[in-house]
């Protein structure tokens, strides 16, 4: 009985670790996608600012634009954090690099997921 519990626990822990490693290695890809999304959001904001709309439309659009602007600022902060904390501090390669930045990468990955969820909600 104890062996069965230990085996099940080991499989569950292994599964969780594998998922976390996949997540950590996927953060850089998520970051590149976020950079592309950021360019689109910035272009939208610029287009809205250049377009003259009447007061009624402008009032409704302003709320939407401000929401996008907020998400844009958060995305810029996450990208800057990644560059400062992870990219510029890569002293090792492979697993050693992953180990030295694990908490930063995990935190950044979670922030990227939150921003992407917010972008979906805005859309």
PDB file of C-alpha atoms in Angstrom:
ATOM      1  CA  UNK A   1       0.000   0.000   0.000  1.00  0.00           C
ATOM      2  CA  UNK A   2       2.771   2.405   0.930  1.00  0.00           C
ATOM      3  CA  UNK A   3       4.580   1.518  -2.285  1.00  0.00           C
ATOM      4  CA  UNK A   4       1.480   2.351  -4.328  1.00  0.00           C
ATOM      5  CA  UNK A   5       1.115   5.736  -2.603  1.00  0.00           C
ATOM      6  CA  UNK A   6       4.823   6.489  -3.044  1.00  0.00           C
ATOM      7  CA  UNK A   7       4.652   5.511  -6.720  1.00  0.00           C
ATOM      8  CA  UNK A   8       1.587   7.678  -7.314  1.00  0.00           C
ATOM      9  CA  UNK A   9       3.190  10.611  -5.497  1.00  0.00           C
ATOM     10  CA  UNK A  10       6.409  10.220  -7.489  1.00  0.00           C
ATOM     11  CA  UNK A  11       4.493  10.169 -10.784  1.00  0.00           C
ATOM     12  CA  UNK A  12       2.507  13.264  -9.786  1.00  0.00           C
ATOM     13  CA  UNK A  13       5.644  15.176  -8.714  1.00  0.00           C
ATOM     14  CA  UNK A  14       7.443  14.136 -11.900  1.00  0.00           C
ATOM     15  CA  UNK A  15       4.498  15.312 -13.980  1.00  0.00           C
ATOM     16  CA  UNK A  16       4.458  18.666 -12.175  1.00  0.00           C
ATOM     17  CA  UNK A  17       8.208  19.126 -12.661  1.00  0.00           C
ATOM     18  CA  UNK A  18       7.995  18.288 -16.357  1.00  0.00           C
ATOM     19  CA  UNK A  19       5.155  20.780 -16.793  1.00  0.00           C
ATOM     20  CA  UNK A  20       7.155  23.470 -14.980  1.00  0.00           C
ATOM     21  CA  UNK A  21      10.272  22.889 -17.096  1.00  0.00           C
ATOM     22  CA  UNK A  22       8.169  23.093 -20.276  1.00  0.00           C
ATOM     23  CA  UNK A  23       6.627  26.296 -18.940  1.00  0.00           C
ATOM     24  CA  UNK A  24      10.026  27.808 -18.115  1.00  0.00           C
ATOM     25  CA  UNK A  25      11.493  26.954 -21.505  1.00  0.00           C
ATOM     26  CA  UNK A  26       8.367  28.309 -23.223  1.00  0.00           C
ATOM     27  CA  UNK A  27       8.575  31.743 -21.591  1.00  0.00           C
ATOM     28  CA  UNK A  28      10.949  33.094 -24.225  1.00  0.00           C
ATOM     29  CA  UNK A  29       8.535  32.097 -27.000  1.00  0.00           C
ATOM     30  CA  UNK A  30       5.668  33.688 -25.065  1.00  0.00           C
ATOM     31  CA  UNK A  31       7.756  36.827 -24.707  1.00  0.00           C
ATOM     32  CA  UNK A  32       8.304  37.064 -28.478  1.00  0.00           C
ATOM     33  CA  UNK A  33       4.558  36.642 -29.058  1.00  0.00           C
ATOM     34  CA  UNK A  34       3.895  39.345 -26.466  1.00  0.00           C
ATOM     35  CA  UNK A  35       6.322  41.668 -28.271  1.00  0.00           C
ATOM     36  CA  UNK A  36       4.393  41.170 -31.519  1.00  0.00           C
ATOM     37  CA  UNK A  37       1.069  41.758 -29.753  1.00  0.00           C
ATOM     38  CA  UNK A  38       2.548  44.873 -28.162  1.00  0.00           C
ATOM     39  CA  UNK A  39       3.427  46.301 -31.572  1.00  0.00           C
ATOM     40  CA  UNK A  40      -0.174  45.795 -32.708  1.00  0.00           C
ATOM     41  CA  UNK A  41      -1.578  47.439 -29.578  1.00  0.00           C
ATOM     42  CA  UNK A  42       0.797  50.390 -29.917  1.00  0.00           C
ATOM     43  CA  UNK A  43      -0.190  50.824 -33.561  1.00  0.00           C
ATOM     44  CA  UNK A  44      -3.868  50.770 -32.597  1.00  0.00           C
ATOM     45  CA  UNK A  45      -3.323  53.454 -29.952  1.00  0.00           C
ATOM     46  CA  UNK A  46      -1.384  55.589 -32.418  1.00  0.00           C
ATOM     47  CA  UNK A  47      -4.127  55.216 -35.050  1.00  0.00           C
ATOM     48  CA  UNK A  48      -6.817  56.211 -32.550  1.00  0.00           C
ATOM     49  CA  UNK A  49      -4.853  59.247 -31.428  1.00  0.00           C
ATOM     50  CA  UNK A  50      -4.376  60.386 -35.035  1.00  0.00           C
ATOM     51  CA  UNK A  51      -8.030  59.893 -35.969  1.00  0.00           C
ATOM     52  CA  UNK A  52     -10.465  62.655 -35.118  1.00  0.00           C
ATOM     53  CA  UNK A  53     -13.783  61.246 -33.893  1.00  0.00           C
ATOM     54  CA  UNK A  54     -16.890  63.029 -32.704  1.00  0.00           C
ATOM     55  CA  UNK A  55     -17.417  63.352 -28.954  1.00  0.00           C
ATOM     56  CA  UNK A  56     -19.864  60.451 -28.536  1.00  0.00           C
ATOM     57  CA  UNK A  57     -17.670  57.911 -30.330  1.00  0.00           C
ATOM     58  CA  UNK A  58     -14.538  59.326 -28.748  1.00  0.00           C
ATOM     59  CA  UNK A  59     -15.930  58.870 -25.216  1.00  0.00           C
ATOM     60  CA  UNK A  60     -16.733  55.204 -25.785  1.00  0.00           C
ATOM     61  CA  UNK A  61     -13.495  54.582 -27.607  1.00  0.00           C
ATOM     62  CA  UNK A  62     -11.455  56.298 -24.905  1.00  0.00           C
ATOM     63  CA  UNK A  63     -12.400  53.667 -22.296  1.00  0.00           C
ATOM     64  CA  UNK A  64     -11.416  50.887 -24.686  1.00  0.00           C
ATOM     65  CA  UNK A  65      -8.213  52.688 -25.671  1.00  0.00           C
ATOM     66  CA  UNK A  66      -7.263  53.335 -22.046  1.00  0.00           C
ATOM     67  CA  UNK A  67      -7.723  49.635 -21.272  1.00  0.00           C
ATOM     68  CA  UNK A  68      -5.459  48.729 -24.175  1.00  0.00           C
ATOM     69  CA  UNK A  69      -2.959  51.380 -23.081  1.00  0.00           C
ATOM     70  CA  UNK A  70      -2.867  49.877 -19.555  1.00  0.00           C
ATOM     71  CA  UNK A  71      -2.234  46.389 -20.944  1.00  0.00           C
ATOM     72  CA  UNK A  72       0.436  47.867 -23.218  1.00  0.00           C
ATOM     73  CA  UNK A  73       2.261  49.439 -20.274  1.00  0.00           C
ATOM     74  CA  UNK A  74       2.166  46.147 -18.370  1.00  0.00           C
ATOM     75  CA  UNK A  75       3.495  44.300 -21.425  1.00  0.00           C
ATOM     76  CA  UNK A  76       6.342  46.794 -21.795  1.00  0.00           C
ATOM     77  CA  UNK A  77       7.222  46.364 -18.114  1.00  0.00           C
ATOM     78  CA  UNK A  78       7.317  42.567 -18.408  1.00  0.00           C
ATOM     79  CA  UNK A  79       9.505  42.719 -21.519  1.00  0.00           C
ATOM     80  CA  UNK A  80      11.883  45.168 -19.823  1.00  0.00           C
ATOM     81  CA  UNK A  81      11.997  42.975 -16.709  1.00  0.00           C
ATOM     82  CA  UNK A  82      12.862  39.937 -18.808  1.00  0.00           C
ATOM     83  CA  UNK A  83      15.655  41.817 -20.561  1.00  0.00           C
ATOM     84  CA  UNK A  84      17.087  43.170 -17.301  1.00  0.00           C
ATOM     85  CA  UNK A  85      16.696  40.130 -15.040  1.00  0.00           C
ATOM     86  CA  UNK A  86      17.091  37.202 -17.395  1.00  0.00           C
ATOM     87  CA  UNK A  87      18.699  38.025 -20.739  1.00  0.00           C
ATOM     88  CA  UNK A  88      21.396  40.309 -19.416  1.00  0.00           C
ATOM     89  CA  UNK A  89      22.240  37.965 -16.522  1.00  0.00           C
ATOM     90  CA  UNK A  90      22.872  34.830 -18.552  1.00  0.00           C
ATOM     91  CA  UNK A  91      26.223  33.702 -17.234  1.00  0.00           C
ATOM     92  CA  UNK A  92      25.746  30.027 -17.921  1.00  0.00           C
ATOM     93  CA  UNK A  93      24.237  27.944 -20.653  1.00  0.00           C
ATOM     94  CA  UNK A  94      21.613  25.245 -20.616  1.00  0.00           C
ATOM     95  CA  UNK A  95      20.383  23.932 -17.293  1.00  0.00           C
ATOM     96  CA  UNK A  96      22.695  26.115 -15.196  1.00  0.00           C
ATOM     97  CA  UNK A  97      21.195  29.227 -16.773  1.00  0.00           C
ATOM     98  CA  UNK A  98      17.685  27.926 -16.179  1.00  0.00           C
ATOM     99  CA  UNK A  99      18.538  27.159 -12.562  1.00  0.00           C
ATOM    100  CA  UNK A 100      20.007  30.580 -11.849  1.00  0.00           C
ATOM    101  CA  UNK A 101      16.943  32.422 -13.233  1.00  0.00           C
ATOM    102  CA  UNK A 102      14.148  29.979 -12.393  1.00  0.00           C
ATOM    103  CA  UNK A 103      12.143  32.241 -10.101  1.00  0.00           C
ATOM    104  CA  UNK A 104      12.449  35.269 -12.386  1.00  0.00           C
ATOM    105  CA  UNK A 105      11.484  33.261 -15.454  1.00  0.00           C
ATOM    106  CA  UNK A 106       8.513  31.693 -13.666  1.00  0.00           C
ATOM    107  CA  UNK A 107       7.291  35.078 -12.430  1.00  0.00           C
ATOM    108  CA  UNK A 108       7.662  36.645 -15.867  1.00  0.00           C
ATOM    109  CA  UNK A 109       5.865  33.704 -17.473  1.00  0.00           C
ATOM    110  CA  UNK A 110       2.923  34.089 -15.099  1.00  0.00           C
ATOM    111  CA  UNK A 111       2.774  37.831 -15.802  1.00  0.00           C
ATOM    112  CA  UNK A 112       2.783  37.154 -19.546  1.00  0.00           C
ATOM    113  CA  UNK A 113      -0.104  34.699 -19.122  1.00  0.00           C
ATOM    114  CA  UNK A 114      -2.078  37.312 -17.161  1.00  0.00           C
ATOM    115  CA  UNK A 115      -1.458  39.963 -19.828  1.00  0.00           C
ATOM    116  CA  UNK A 116      -2.469  37.587 -22.612  1.00  0.00           C
ATOM    117  CA  UNK A 117      -5.680  36.738 -20.731  1.00  0.00           C
ATOM    118  CA  UNK A 118      -6.395  40.456 -20.307  1.00  0.00           C
ATOM    119  CA  UNK A 119      -5.812  40.999 -24.038  1.00  0.00           C
ATOM    120  CA  UNK A 120      -8.295  38.223 -24.836  1.00  0.00           C
ATOM    121  CA  UNK A 121     -10.839  39.825 -22.512  1.00  0.00           C
ATOM    122  CA  UNK A 122     -10.357  43.214 -24.153  1.00  0.00           C
ATOM    123  CA  UNK A 123     -10.761  41.720 -27.605  1.00  0.00           C
TER     124      UNK A 123
END
